[in-house]
Tab-separated table of C-alpha atoms in Angstrom:
chain	number	residue	atom	x	y	z
A	959	MET	CA	37.174	39.064	15.385
A	960	SER	CA	39.652	37.316	13.059
A	961	PRO	CA	42.788	37.987	15.182
A	962	GLN	CA	41.139	36.318	18.193
A	963	ILE	CA	40.085	33.339	16.061
A	964	GLU	CA	43.567	33.064	14.562
A	965	GLY	CA	45.079	33.164	18.058
A	966	THR	CA	42.809	30.331	19.204
A	967	ILE	CA	43.712	28.249	16.145
A	968	ALA	CA	47.445	28.765	16.697
A	969	LYS	CA	47.085	27.796	20.362
A	970	LEU	CA	45.226	24.572	19.515
A	971	LEU	CA	47.673	23.527	16.809
A	972	ALA	CA	50.693	24.173	19.018
A	973	LEU	CA	49.432	21.913	21.811
A	974	THR	CA	49.612	18.592	19.952
A	975	GLN	CA	51.437	19.337	16.707
A	976	ARG	CA	55.014	20.464	16.134
A	977	ASP	CA	57.269	20.924	13.106
A	978	GLN	CA	60.455	18.860	13.513
A	979	GLN	CA	62.129	19.625	10.175
A	980	ARG	CA	64.777	21.886	11.695
A	981	CYS	CA	65.793	19.326	14.328
A	982	TRP	CA	67.711	16.820	12.175
A	983	PHE	CA	71.453	16.303	12.403
A	984	ASN	CA	73.758	13.907	10.582
A	985	ALA	CA	73.644	10.618	12.502
A	986	LEU	CA	77.213	9.822	11.439
A	987	ASN	CA	78.408	13.100	12.957
A	988	PRO	CA	76.343	13.661	16.134
A	989	SER	CA	78.329	16.741	17.127
A	990	SER	CA	77.394	18.528	13.912
A	991	ASP	CA	74.919	21.382	13.655
A	992	PHE	CA	71.341	20.871	12.583
A	993	LEU	CA	71.080	20.232	8.858
A	994	PRO	CA	70.076	23.271	6.788
A	995	LEU	CA	66.804	23.473	4.880
A	996	ASP	CA	66.341	24.814	1.376
A	997	ASP	CA	63.902	27.610	0.568
A	998	ARG	CA	61.017	25.097	0.501
A	999	GLY	CA	61.828	23.767	3.958
A	1000	TYR	CA	63.327	20.486	2.655
A	1001	VAL	CA	66.434	18.605	3.756
A	1002	ILE	CA	68.275	17.994	0.465
A	1003	TRP	CA	71.307	15.852	-0.403
A	1004	SER	CA	73.049	14.688	-3.564
A	1005	GLY	CA	71.529	12.190	-5.977
A	1006	GLY	CA	72.980	9.063	-7.505
A	1007	GLY	CA	72.104	6.601	-4.751
A	1008	GLU	CA	73.743	8.523	-1.883
A	1009	THR	CA	72.540	7.609	1.623
A	1010	LEU	CA	71.973	10.276	4.270
A	1011	SER	CA	71.420	9.192	7.873
A	1012	LEU	CA	69.301	11.662	9.837
A	1013	GLN	CA	68.740	11.599	13.568
A	1014	GLN	CA	66.948	13.613	16.230
A	1015	THR	CA	65.703	13.303	19.802
A	1016	ILE	CA	61.967	13.724	20.346
A	1017	THR	CA	60.791	15.339	23.587
A	1018	GLN	CA	57.464	16.781	24.642
A	1019	PRO	CA	57.052	20.566	24.440
A	1020	ALA	CA	57.478	22.783	27.450
A	1021	GLY	CA	54.259	23.839	29.137
A	1022	ASN	CA	51.572	22.447	31.375
A	1023	TYR	CA	49.592	20.396	28.835
A	1024	ASP	CA	49.233	16.768	29.912
A	1025	TYR	CA	50.681	14.447	27.255
A	1026	GLY	CA	50.516	11.390	29.489
A	1027	GLY	CA	48.935	8.364	27.817
A	1028	LEU	CA	48.765	9.934	24.353
A	1029	THR	CA	50.138	8.290	21.209
A	1030	ALA	CA	53.093	10.081	19.618
A	1031	ARG	CA	53.669	9.820	15.864
A	1032	LEU	CA	55.989	11.480	13.375
A	1033	LYS	CA	54.428	12.318	10.004
A	1034	LEU	CA	57.118	11.980	7.343
A	1035	VAL	CA	57.271	12.601	3.594
A	1036	TRP	CA	60.452	11.802	1.657
A	1037	TRP	CA	61.829	11.658	-1.875
A	1038	ALA	CA	64.118	8.656	-1.649
A	1039	ASP	CA	64.700	5.437	-3.521
A	1040	ARG	CA	64.917	3.648	-0.179
A	1041	ALA	CA	63.922	4.710	3.331
A	1042	ARG	CA	64.655	2.786	6.534
A	1043	LEU	CA	63.140	4.111	9.762
A	1044	PHE	CA	64.368	3.365	13.288
A	1045	VAL	CA	62.945	4.240	16.723
A	1046	ASP	CA	65.280	3.948	19.727
A	1047	GLY	CA	67.649	1.918	17.575
A	1048	GLU	CA	64.995	-0.599	16.518
A	1049	PHE	CA	64.043	-0.934	12.842
A	1050	LYS	CA	60.349	-0.095	12.403
A	1051	GLN	CA	59.504	0.208	8.720
A	1052	GLU	CA	60.782	1.049	5.273
A	1053	GLY	CA	59.621	2.811	2.147
A	1054	ASP	CA	60.697	4.077	-1.265
A	1055	LEU	CA	59.590	6.428	-4.030
A	1056	PHE	CA	56.243	4.642	-4.253
A	1057	ASP	CA	55.656	4.366	-0.510
A	1058	SER	CA	56.926	7.844	0.309
A	1059	SER	CA	55.116	8.877	3.468
A	1060	CYS	CA	54.139	7.452	6.818
A	1061	ARG	CA	52.904	8.180	10.312
A	1062	LEU	CA	55.780	6.639	12.252
A	1063	LEU	CA	54.704	5.344	15.659
A	1064	LEU	CA	57.036	6.687	18.356
A	1065	ALA	CA	55.221	5.733	21.540
A	1066	GLU	CA	51.857	4.492	22.744
A	1067	GLY	CA	51.014	5.791	26.190
A	1068	TRP	CA	53.485	8.677	26.330
A	1069	GLN	CA	55.167	9.104	29.714
A	1070	PRO	CA	56.078	12.524	31.176
A	1071	GLY	CA	59.748	13.230	30.602
A	1072	GLN	CA	60.038	10.494	27.976
A	1073	THR	CA	62.460	10.906	25.062
A	1074	VAL	CA	62.609	8.987	21.779
A	1075	GLU	CA	65.513	8.690	19.348
A	1076	VAL	CA	64.527	8.659	15.668
A	1077	ARG	CA	66.864	7.755	12.829
A	1078	LEU	CA	66.154	7.800	9.102
A	1079	ASP	CA	68.444	6.198	6.523
A	1080	LEU	CA	67.411	7.716	3.191
A	1081	THR	CA	68.974	6.792	-0.164
A	1082	SER	CA	68.541	9.281	-2.992
A	1083	PRO	CA	67.222	8.191	-6.411
A	1084	ASN	CA	69.751	7.593	-9.160
A	1085	HIS	CA	68.081	10.250	-11.296
A	1086	ASP	CA	67.531	13.012	-8.745
A	1087	ARG	CA	68.568	14.548	-5.465
A	1088	GLY	CA	67.072	13.118	-2.303
A	1089	GLY	CA	64.738	15.069	-0.067
A	1090	LEU	CA	62.974	14.931	3.270
A	1091	MET	CA	60.001	17.221	2.769
A	1092	LYS	CA	58.090	16.894	6.012
A	1093	ALA	CA	58.617	15.863	9.624
A	1094	GLN	CA	55.678	16.772	11.836
A	1095	LEU	CA	55.227	15.486	15.371
A	1096	ILE	CA	51.674	14.860	16.565
A	1097	TRP	CA	50.167	13.566	19.797
A	1098	GLU	CA	46.844	11.794	19.443
A	1099	ASN	CA	44.107	10.535	21.696
A	1100	GLU	CA	43.415	7.408	19.663
A	1101	ALA	CA	40.271	6.606	21.646
A	1102	GLN	CA	38.809	10.021	20.708
A	1103	PRO	CA	40.681	11.445	17.703
A	1104	GLN	CA	38.190	14.297	17.313
A	1105	ALA	CA	39.093	15.461	20.812
A	1106	CYS	CA	42.665	16.281	19.755
A	1107	PRO	CA	43.446	20.026	19.756
A	1108	HIS	CA	45.190	19.905	16.367
A	1109	TRP	CA	42.159	18.150	14.840
A	1110	LEU	CA	39.947	21.062	15.831
A	1111	GLY	CA	42.685	23.501	14.837
A	1112	GLU	CA	42.718	22.168	11.275
A	1113	GLN	CA	38.913	22.276	10.998
A	1114	LEU	CA	38.923	25.852	12.259
A	1115	THR	CA	41.707	26.859	9.871
A	1116	ILE	CA	39.625	25.707	6.923
A	1117	LEU	CA	36.346	27.158	8.181
A	1118	HIS	CA	37.927	30.473	9.138
A	1119	ARG	CA	39.504	30.936	5.709
A	1120	TYR	CA	36.211	30.050	4.047
A	1121	LEU	CA	34.284	32.585	6.128
A	1122	GLN	CA	36.874	35.303	5.543
A	1123	ARG	CA	36.598	34.836	1.802
A	1124	PHE	CA	32.918	34.135	1.256
A	1125	CYS	CA	30.879	34.788	4.432
A	1126	PRO	CA	32.592	37.393	6.645
A	1127	GLU	CA	29.267	38.131	8.331
A	1128	LYS	CA	29.484	34.700	10.023
A	1129	LEU	CA	32.857	35.311	11.686
A	1130	GLU	CA	31.171	36.681	14.793
A	1131	ALA	CA	29.203	33.448	15.243
A	1132	LEU	CA	32.413	31.429	14.971
A	1133	GLY	CA	34.126	33.681	17.491
A	1134	SER	CA	31.255	33.221	19.937
A	1135	LEU	CA	31.436	29.435	19.545
A	1136	LEU	CA	35.141	29.504	20.414
A	1137	GLN	CA	34.787	31.854	23.385
A	1138	PRO	CA	34.806	29.071	26.041
A	1139	LEU	CA	38.312	28.054	24.940
A	1140	ALA	CA	39.731	31.434	25.948
A	1141	ALA	CA	39.165	30.810	29.662
A	1142	LEU	CA	40.074	27.114	29.746
A	1143	ASP	CA	43.117	25.862	31.627
A	1144	CYS	CA	45.047	23.732	29.145
A	1145	SER	CA	46.526	21.699	31.987
A	1146	ASP	CA	43.091	20.103	32.485
A	1147	ARG	CA	43.154	17.931	29.375
A	1148	GLY	CA	39.870	16.195	30.134
A	1149	GLN	CA	37.979	19.471	30.329
A	1150	LEU	CA	39.680	20.791	27.196
A	1151	GLU	CA	38.883	17.641	25.200
A	1152	ALA	CA	35.240	17.769	26.296
A	1153	GLU	CA	34.993	21.374	25.110
A	1154	ILE	CA	36.698	20.503	21.807
A	1155	ILE	CA	34.150	17.765	21.113
A	1156	LYS	CA	31.330	20.179	21.912
A	1157	ILE	CA	32.748	22.830	19.569
A	1158	ASN	CA	33.280	20.271	16.803
A	1159	GLU	CA	29.593	19.418	16.982
A	1160	GLY	CA	28.692	23.096	16.680
A	1161	LEU	CA	30.893	23.906	13.704
A	1162	GLU	CA	28.490	22.516	11.111
A	1163	HIS	CA	25.835	24.987	12.265
A	1164	VAL	CA	28.095	27.971	11.574
A	1165	ALA	CA	28.317	27.297	7.829
A	1166	PRO	CA	26.277	24.228	6.812
A	1167	GLU	CA	26.577	25.238	3.152
A	1168	ILE	CA	30.248	24.256	3.214
A	1169	LYS	CA	29.077	20.665	2.740
A	1170	GLN	CA	27.850	21.585	-0.730
A	1171	ARG	CA	31.446	21.562	-1.985
A	1172	THR	CA	32.782	18.372	-3.553
A	1173	PHE	CA	36.276	17.129	-4.287
A	1174	HIS	CA	36.638	14.535	-7.044
A	1175	LEU	CA	39.753	12.489	-6.287
A	1176	LEU	CA	41.631	10.743	-9.075
A	1177	GLY	CA	44.768	8.836	-8.128
A	1178	HIS	CA	47.628	9.645	-10.453
A	1179	GLY	CA	51.294	8.725	-10.898
A	1180	HIS	CA	52.789	10.904	-13.621
A	1181	LEU	CA	55.696	9.148	-15.335
A	1182	ASP	CA	58.202	10.890	-17.577
A	1183	LEU	CA	58.903	8.171	-20.138
A	1184	ALA	CA	62.218	9.711	-21.208
A	1185	TRP	CA	63.988	12.044	-18.834
A	1186	LEU	CA	66.754	11.206	-16.339
A	1187	TRP	CA	66.758	7.424	-16.541
A	1188	PRO	CA	67.146	4.680	-19.178
A	1189	VAL	CA	64.157	3.261	-21.024
A	1190	LYS	CA	64.514	-0.062	-19.193
A	1191	GLU	CA	63.891	1.767	-15.923
A	1192	THR	CA	60.821	3.465	-17.410
A	1193	TRP	CA	59.169	0.107	-18.069
A	1194	GLY	CA	60.026	-1.155	-14.581
A	1195	VAL	CA	58.706	1.984	-12.898
A	1196	GLY	CA	55.512	1.849	-14.959
A	1197	GLU	CA	54.954	-1.771	-14.000
A	1198	ALA	CA	55.618	-1.055	-10.317
A	1199	THR	CA	53.222	1.909	-10.369
A	1200	PHE	CA	50.437	-0.131	-11.947
A	1201	ARG	CA	50.955	-3.067	-9.573
A	1202	SER	CA	50.884	-0.720	-6.593
A	1203	VAL	CA	47.567	0.762	-7.728
A	1204	ILE	CA	45.968	-2.630	-8.430
A	1205	ASN	CA	47.004	-3.866	-4.976
A	1206	LEU	CA	45.568	-0.733	-3.361
A	1207	GLN	CA	42.275	-1.112	-5.210
A	1208	ARG	CA	41.840	-4.572	-3.697
A	1209	GLY	CA	41.724	-2.953	-0.269
A	1210	PHE	CA	40.114	0.313	-1.385
A	1211	PRO	CA	37.739	-0.494	-4.270
A	1212	GLU	CA	36.510	3.116	-4.292
A	1213	LEU	CA	39.981	4.276	-5.430
A	1214	THR	CA	39.898	5.489	-9.032
A	1215	PHE	CA	43.190	5.846	-10.871
A	1216	GLY	CA	43.983	7.502	-14.180
A	1217	HIS	CA	47.011	7.178	-16.432
A	1218	THR	CA	48.217	8.185	-19.877
A	1219	SER	CA	50.618	6.828	-22.513
A	1220	PRO	CA	49.328	3.873	-24.571
A	1221	VAL	CA	52.960	3.003	-25.339
A	1222	LEU	CA	53.308	1.995	-21.683
A	1223	TYR	CA	50.096	-0.027	-21.770
A	1224	GLN	CA	51.382	-1.760	-24.910
A	1225	TRP	CA	54.588	-2.778	-23.118
A	1226	ILE	CA	52.551	-4.164	-20.203
A	1227	LYS	CA	50.368	-6.100	-22.652
A	1228	HIS	CA	53.342	-7.744	-24.371
A	1229	HIS	CA	55.567	-8.370	-21.338
A	1230	ARG	CA	53.217	-8.682	-18.330
A	1231	PRO	CA	50.017	-10.371	-19.614
A	1232	PRO	CA	48.512	-11.148	-16.152
A	1233	LEU	CA	48.880	-7.505	-15.065
A	1234	TRP	CA	47.444	-6.369	-18.395
A	1235	LYS	CA	44.367	-8.521	-17.840
A	1236	THR	CA	43.848	-7.014	-14.391
A	1237	ILE	CA	44.153	-3.464	-15.732
A	1238	LYS	CA	41.550	-4.176	-18.417
A	1239	GLN	CA	39.195	-5.457	-15.721
A	1240	ALA	CA	39.764	-2.282	-13.684
A	1241	VAL	CA	38.905	-0.171	-16.747
A	1242	GLU	CA	35.712	-2.172	-17.314
A	1243	GLN	CA	34.726	-1.716	-13.652
A	1244	GLY	CA	35.262	2.050	-13.750
A	1245	GLN	CA	38.251	1.983	-11.381
A	1246	TRP	CA	40.788	3.005	-14.028
A	1247	GLU	CA	40.511	5.973	-16.402
A	1248	LEU	CA	42.284	6.106	-19.764
A	1249	LEU	CA	43.781	9.570	-20.119
A	1250	ALA	CA	45.339	11.688	-22.875
A	1251	GLY	CA	44.593	9.725	-26.063
A	1252	MET	CA	48.163	10.440	-27.200
A	1253	TRP	CA	50.834	7.752	-27.631
A	1254	VAL	CA	53.074	9.555	-25.117
A	1255	GLU	CA	52.819	12.947	-23.385
A	1256	PRO	CA	54.632	14.915	-26.108
A	1257	ASP	CA	56.123	18.322	-26.531
A	1258	THR	CA	53.678	20.271	-28.707
A	1259	ASN	CA	55.784	23.271	-29.763
A	1260	LEU	CA	58.925	21.900	-31.428
A	1261	VAL	CA	57.405	18.978	-33.307
A	1262	ALA	CA	55.568	19.063	-36.638
A	1263	GLY	CA	51.799	18.924	-36.938
A	1264	GLU	CA	52.006	15.449	-38.458
A	1265	SER	CA	53.822	14.211	-35.344
A	1266	LEU	CA	50.983	15.437	-33.116
A	1267	ALA	CA	48.408	13.918	-35.459
A	1268	ARG	CA	50.171	10.559	-35.260
A	1269	GLN	CA	50.369	10.801	-31.462
A	1270	LEU	CA	46.584	11.069	-31.398
A	1271	LEU	CA	45.978	8.523	-34.161
A	1272	TYR	CA	48.115	5.806	-32.574
A	1273	GLY	CA	46.978	6.574	-29.032
A	1274	GLN	CA	43.238	6.674	-29.687
A	1275	ARG	CA	43.416	3.667	-32.018
A	1276	PHE	CA	45.114	1.629	-29.281
A	1277	TYR	CA	42.479	2.631	-26.715
A	1278	LEU	CA	39.666	1.808	-29.125
A	1279	GLU	CA	41.074	-1.577	-30.161
A	1280	GLU	CA	42.065	-2.703	-26.659
A	1281	PHE	CA	39.366	-1.115	-24.479
A	1282	GLY	CA	36.549	-0.297	-26.876
A	1283	GLN	CA	36.629	3.395	-26.005
A	1284	LEU	CA	38.355	6.644	-26.842
A	1285	SER	CA	39.849	8.996	-24.306
A	1286	LEU	CA	37.833	12.205	-24.058
A	1287	VAL	CA	40.523	14.108	-22.150
A	1288	GLY	CA	43.734	15.569	-23.535
A	1289	TRP	CA	45.963	15.136	-20.486
A	1290	LEU	CA	49.385	16.820	-20.670
A	1291	PRO	CA	50.275	17.748	-17.078
A	1292	ASP	CA	53.992	18.265	-17.653
A	1293	SER	CA	54.570	19.313	-21.269
A	1294	PHE	CA	56.355	22.653	-21.529
A	1295	GLY	CA	53.904	24.727	-23.521
A	1296	PHE	CA	51.088	24.087	-25.955
A	1297	SER	CA	50.660	24.779	-29.651
A	1298	ALA	CA	47.771	27.005	-30.669
A	1299	GLN	CA	46.635	24.306	-33.103
A	1300	LEU	CA	46.251	21.686	-30.382
A	1301	PRO	CA	42.471	22.168	-29.821
A	1302	GLN	CA	41.920	21.591	-33.553
A	1303	LEU	CA	43.868	18.325	-33.458
A	1304	LEU	CA	42.271	17.180	-30.195
A	1305	THR	CA	38.714	17.694	-31.434
A	1306	GLN	CA	39.472	15.825	-34.655
A	1307	ALA	CA	40.600	12.904	-32.474
A	1308	GLY	CA	37.355	12.897	-30.468
A	1309	ILE	CA	38.735	14.758	-27.448
A	1310	ASP	CA	36.580	17.430	-25.807
A	1311	TYR	CA	38.634	18.442	-22.765
A	1312	PHE	CA	42.198	19.466	-22.012
A	1313	VAL	CA	43.936	19.255	-18.611
A	1314	SER	CA	47.351	20.559	-17.611
A	1315	GLY	CA	49.019	21.960	-14.527
A	1316	LYS	CA	51.983	23.448	-16.375
A	1317	LEU	CA	50.404	26.881	-16.638
A	1318	GLN	CA	50.974	27.166	-12.880
A	1319	TRP	CA	54.744	27.189	-13.517
A	1320	GLY	CA	55.100	30.498	-15.325
A	1321	ASP	CA	57.497	33.070	-13.879
A	1322	GLY	CA	55.364	35.988	-14.953
A	1323	LYS	CA	51.751	36.955	-14.319
A	1324	PRO	CA	49.679	33.901	-13.266
A	1325	PHE	CA	47.373	32.472	-15.910
A	1326	PRO	CA	43.996	33.928	-14.907
A	1327	HIS	CA	41.631	31.067	-15.782
A	1328	GLY	CA	41.120	27.787	-13.951
A	1329	VAL	CA	38.503	26.806	-16.543
A	1330	CYS	CA	38.081	28.307	-19.992
A	1331	TRP	CA	37.376	27.506	-23.609
A	1332	TRP	CA	40.627	27.138	-25.526
A	1333	GLU	CA	40.123	27.894	-29.206
A	1334	SER	CA	42.364	27.209	-32.194
A	1335	PRO	CA	42.654	29.684	-35.083
A	1336	ASP	CA	40.135	27.626	-37.084
A	1337	GLY	CA	37.496	27.949	-34.324
A	1338	SER	CA	37.847	24.436	-32.887
A	1339	ARG	CA	37.765	24.518	-29.101
A	1340	VAL	CA	38.124	22.322	-26.045
A	1341	LEU	CA	37.248	22.971	-22.419
A	1342	MET	CA	40.551	23.627	-20.626
A	1343	VAL	CA	40.898	22.819	-16.917
A	1344	GLN	CA	43.944	23.663	-14.842
A	1345	SER	CA	44.851	20.802	-12.528
A	1346	PRO	CA	45.906	21.601	-8.946
A	1347	PRO	CA	49.411	23.034	-8.585
A	1348	ASN	CA	52.089	20.435	-7.977
A	1349	VAL	CA	55.695	21.525	-8.288
A	1350	ALA	CA	57.298	18.952	-5.973
A	1351	GLY	CA	56.218	15.702	-7.649
A	1352	VAL	CA	53.987	14.820	-4.684
A	1353	MET	CA	50.339	15.763	-4.167
A	1354	ASP	CA	49.137	14.400	-0.836
A	1355	THR	CA	45.780	14.541	0.944
A	1356	ASP	CA	46.637	17.252	3.459
A	1357	ALA	CA	43.300	18.801	4.386
A	1358	ILE	CA	44.538	22.379	4.633
A	1359	ALA	CA	46.398	22.208	1.305
A	1360	MET	CA	43.256	20.865	-0.348
A	1361	ALA	CA	41.111	23.554	1.282
A	1362	ASN	CA	43.452	26.336	0.172
A	1363	TYR	CA	43.188	25.073	-3.395
A	1364	TRP	CA	39.402	24.828	-3.153
A	1365	LEU	CA	39.079	28.401	-1.859
A	1366	ASP	CA	41.271	29.788	-4.641
A	1367	TRP	CA	39.461	27.644	-7.220
A	1368	GLU	CA	35.969	28.684	-6.160
A	1369	GLY	CA	37.011	32.298	-5.786
A	1370	GLN	CA	38.366	32.328	-9.331
A	1371	THR	CA	35.836	30.100	-11.133
A	1372	GLY	CA	32.717	30.231	-8.941
A	1373	LEU	CA	32.553	26.417	-9.133
A	1374	LYS	CA	31.866	24.292	-6.051
A	1375	GLU	CA	33.354	21.107	-7.516
A	1376	MET	CA	37.059	20.542	-8.060
A	1377	ILE	CA	39.522	17.789	-8.844
A	1378	TRP	CA	42.435	16.595	-6.713
A	1379	LEU	CA	45.117	14.202	-7.954
A	1380	PRO	CA	46.697	12.403	-4.984
A	1381	GLY	CA	49.875	10.619	-5.914
A	1382	VAL	CA	53.635	10.597	-6.296
A	1383	GLY	CA	54.817	11.435	-9.794
A	1384	ASP	CA	57.546	12.236	-12.334
A	1385	HIS	CA	59.188	8.859	-11.630
A	1386	GLY	CA	55.822	7.131	-11.279
A	1387	GLY	CA	54.441	6.073	-7.921
A	1388	GLY	CA	50.730	6.797	-7.645
A	1389	PRO	CA	48.886	7.234	-4.338
A	1390	PRO	CA	50.451	5.597	-1.253
A	1391	GLY	CA	48.225	3.410	0.879
A	1392	ILE	CA	48.322	5.758	3.872
A	1393	TRP	CA	46.497	8.417	1.865
A	1394	CYS	CA	43.714	5.988	1.044
């Protein structure tokens, strides 16, 4: 049954969704070949503030599907200090490292045979190479978004993978639900959309228990305090990240954000008092979580034990004096390795939990535990949780990526609750508004 289901999913996704990453050429050299992609599927160019101008022509796919009247958008994700986006030569919007994704409007009411010229002017960060990570074309029925073929295709992708892993006996029921799609003529969009809506309504009856799973979302914007940029830039990036989050929380009060490094909070307190006051209010209201309890996110292998003790002493003391609370979570997402004595030091500082994603980076056998007790030689222990894998500095809210993580997490731990950390990181950033 699975091959037929997979074929139906692929057919639905292909109707109104198309990968455009391989279609870019250099706008300053229109006769050039398409730009190559690296092994991750990214367009990459040199760092140091270099600008790359990308261009491509958007057309509708071949076939008999009726795209007339639909809204065409291009979903983009970039790693650039500045992004300027143009449609048919007209400037439409801009972004940067903080605002690093969009759903660029190409056309409302698509006309048969229509073409659209898209140009991106992307400037790489001073500290890193630039990258265009995603360019996905979608056509949407904005009046009935749940009637879009790719919408159903994504729901089916998630449900199918869940059933394969946990409830294979229900695959036949899913196949039966999808049977009407096999005989439908895709040129009759109205009939297809009506059937899609009907199937969407029936999906929850195939596996109602799927609703028992819960994602806990915590906005995050990891910031390396000392890496490829001067300290002055660190303070500016930290301030910009915090301001971005505060502004988002005004429009999305349910957004919870977490950040580490009391040294950064101290700088905000001394140099940006109004912002500091707002952050303290967000902490009091439960919109902002104080993470780590360490002065910075340190290396824990090369330094002496006294250095780690002082990290915890200064960090927790600052949290207690300024916020009236200690951090309960040792949060070191990007430190390269962890001393065996760390649980002993963490527990002495009032910390019960440890979170890191760095164990996902090993080049050998994968670390086998998503959750485990981590014990020091003296018997002190903390509950260790692996955060979701994030090797590109960006963790978005793509439904299929989240579902893949959930399925692996539940399969490995048996737990039906998991954490997700939407945000742009390494050079700060936090969650962009479009994800909210």
